Backbone as JSON, one array per atom type, in Angstrom:
{
  "sequence": "XXXXXXXXXXXXXXXXXXXXXXXXXXXXXXXXXXXXXXXXXXXXXXXXXXXXXXXXXXXXXXXXXX",
  "N": [[113.55, 99.0, 86.82], [112.28, 99.66, 89.13], [112.67, 99.06, 92.76], [112.67, 97.66, 95.31], [110.0, 98.51, 98.25], [106.9, 98.74, 97.42], [104.32, 100.36, 98.25], [100.79, 100.15, 98.62], [98.46, 102.54, 99.53], [95.84, 102.69, 102.27], [93.31, 105.11, 101.5], [92.37, 107.57, 103.91], [88.99, 108.52, 105.47], [87.0, 111.28, 107.02], [84.15, 111.21, 109.56], [82.19, 112.03, 107.81], [82.51, 111.54, 105.22], [84.55, 113.07, 103.68], [87.51, 112.79, 102.35], [90.07, 112.21, 104.93], [92.92, 113.93, 105.62], [95.04, 114.76, 107.61], [94.88, 112.13, 108.96], [96.01, 110.52, 106.67], [98.43, 112.2, 106.15], [99.74, 111.19, 108.66], [99.47, 109.02, 107.87], [101.74, 108.82, 105.93], [103.97, 109.1, 106.38], [105.01, 107.65, 108.17], [105.54, 105.2, 106.42], [107.12, 106.07, 105.18], [109.08, 107.33, 107.27], [110.1, 104.23, 107.97], [110.24, 102.97, 105.95], [109.96, 102.43, 103.7], [109.84, 102.43, 99.99], [108.01, 103.21, 97.55], [104.87, 105.01, 97.33], [101.23, 104.38, 96.37], [99.14, 106.01, 96.5], [95.11, 106.81, 96.42], [94.33, 103.66, 95.71], [93.99, 101.11, 97.18], [91.83, 100.34, 98.29], [89.56, 100.27, 96.42], [88.91, 102.77, 96.37], [89.71, 104.58, 94.48], [87.3, 104.68, 92.42], [85.87, 105.66, 93.46], [85.71, 108.38, 94.24], [86.37, 111.42, 93.44], [87.23, 112.81, 90.58], [89.17, 115.5, 90.93], [89.15, 114.86, 93.8], [90.68, 112.87, 93.69], [93.48, 113.72, 92.68], [93.54, 115.72, 94.64], [94.61, 114.0, 96.69], [96.37, 112.07, 96.03], [98.38, 114.7, 95.42], [98.9, 115.64, 97.19], [100.17, 113.08, 99.0], [102.61, 113.05, 96.99], [103.88, 115.79, 97.95], [103.78, 115.37, 100.79]],
  "CA": [[113.54, 100.66, 87.07], [111.82, 99.9, 89.89], [113.16, 98.33, 93.84], [112.51, 97.7, 97.06], [108.66, 98.37, 99.11], [106.5, 99.75, 96.96], [102.49, 100.2, 99.41], [99.31, 100.88, 97.78], [97.8, 102.93, 101.11], [94.16, 103.04, 101.72], [92.41, 107.04, 102.03], [91.68, 107.49, 105.49], [88.02, 109.5, 105.51], [86.25, 111.17, 108.57], [82.57, 110.63, 109.19], [81.17, 113.09, 106.54], [82.35, 110.99, 103.87], [85.48, 113.72, 103.17], [89.27, 113.1, 102.68], [91.02, 112.91, 106.44], [93.98, 114.71, 105.13], [95.79, 114.82, 108.98], [95.25, 110.75, 109.02], [96.69, 110.37, 105.55], [99.63, 112.47, 106.21], [100.68, 110.54, 109.51], [99.97, 107.25, 107.07], [102.34, 108.89, 104.43], [104.77, 109.86, 107.6], [104.93, 106.21, 108.96], [105.98, 104.63, 105.44], [108.54, 107.37, 104.7], [110.15, 106.62, 107.92], [109.97, 103.06, 107.79], [111.73, 102.41, 104.54], [108.87, 101.74, 102.21], [110.12, 103.24, 98.51], [107.48, 104.21, 97.31], [103.78, 104.73, 98.51], [100.39, 103.91, 95.56], [97.93, 106.93, 96.74], [94.15, 105.77, 95.57], [95.1, 102.29, 95.08], [94.19, 99.74, 98.18], [90.26, 99.54, 98.52], [89.07, 100.49, 95.32], [88.62, 104.14, 96.15], [89.46, 105.93, 93.04], [86.88, 104.54, 91.35], [83.98, 106.4, 94.16], [86.36, 109.65, 94.22], [85.77, 112.52, 92.33], [89.3, 113.74, 90.01], [88.97, 116.34, 92.18], [89.68, 114.25, 95.01], [92.1, 111.88, 93.89], [94.52, 114.24, 92.35], [93.86, 116.38, 96.04], [95.19, 112.69, 97.14], [97.8, 112.11, 94.95], [99.26, 116.15, 95.38], [99.56, 115.9, 98.83], [101.21, 112.49, 99.58], [103.77, 113.71, 96.45], [104.01, 116.8, 98.38], [105.14, 114.74, 101.23]],
  "C": [[113.25, 101.09, 88.5], [111.88, 98.75, 91.11], [112.63, 98.76, 94.71], [110.07, 97.54, 97.31], [108.02, 99.23, 97.93], [104.42, 99.68, 97.27], [102.03, 101.38, 98.21], [98.62, 101.69, 99.04], [96.56, 103.19, 100.72], [94.07, 104.52, 102.42], [91.96, 106.7, 102.96], [90.21, 108.25, 105.29], [87.27, 110.04, 107.2], [85.03, 111.04, 107.71], [81.83, 110.9, 108.0], [82.12, 112.65, 105.13], [84.26, 112.04, 103.28], [87.26, 113.12, 103.4], [89.72, 113.88, 104.03], [92.83, 113.4, 106.08], [95.38, 114.2, 106.45], [95.75, 113.1, 108.92], [96.26, 110.39, 107.32], [98.27, 110.55, 105.44], [100.83, 111.53, 107.64], [100.49, 108.75, 108.47], [101.21, 107.48, 106.09], [103.98, 108.66, 105.4], [105.47, 108.38, 108.09], [105.43, 105.27, 108.24], [107.28, 104.95, 105.09], [109.7, 107.15, 106.43], [110.57, 105.51, 108.43], [110.55, 102.35, 106.6], [111.2, 102.85, 103.24], [109.6, 103.32, 101.1], [109.06, 103.75, 97.66], [105.68, 104.18, 97.09], [102.63, 105.67, 96.88], [99.25, 104.85, 96.08], [96.72, 106.12, 95.98], [94.53, 104.61, 94.87], [94.43, 101.01, 95.82], [93.21, 99.47, 98.16], [89.55, 100.26, 97.74], [88.44, 102.06, 95.1], [89.02, 104.78, 95.13], [88.85, 105.92, 92.38], [85.46, 105.19, 92.64], [84.78, 108.06, 94.46], [86.44, 110.43, 93.01], [87.09, 112.83, 91.72], [89.43, 114.25, 90.62], [89.35, 115.88, 92.97], [90.62, 113.78, 95.15], [92.95, 112.5, 93.31], [94.67, 115.66, 93.86], [94.76, 115.06, 96.87], [96.19, 112.58, 96.67], [99.02, 113.79, 95.77], [100.08, 116.09, 96.6], [100.51, 114.44, 99.21], [102.3, 112.77, 98.53], [104.54, 114.69, 97.74], [105.1, 116.14, 100.1], [105.92, 114.49, 101.58]]
}
């Protein structure tokens, strides 16, 4: 069912602890350009436990739409 490289990516934050969607976009684009087969947002450094449900949904939606 799953093949290739599936990467759990870090969620970048700004100094005010808001999600840095510009940096997140660059990270997603890097992985897409370099052949990553799957991207797992909110899954790398435990940030899923500290993000609100709305922030998690916004992050996941952003990555899927990229």
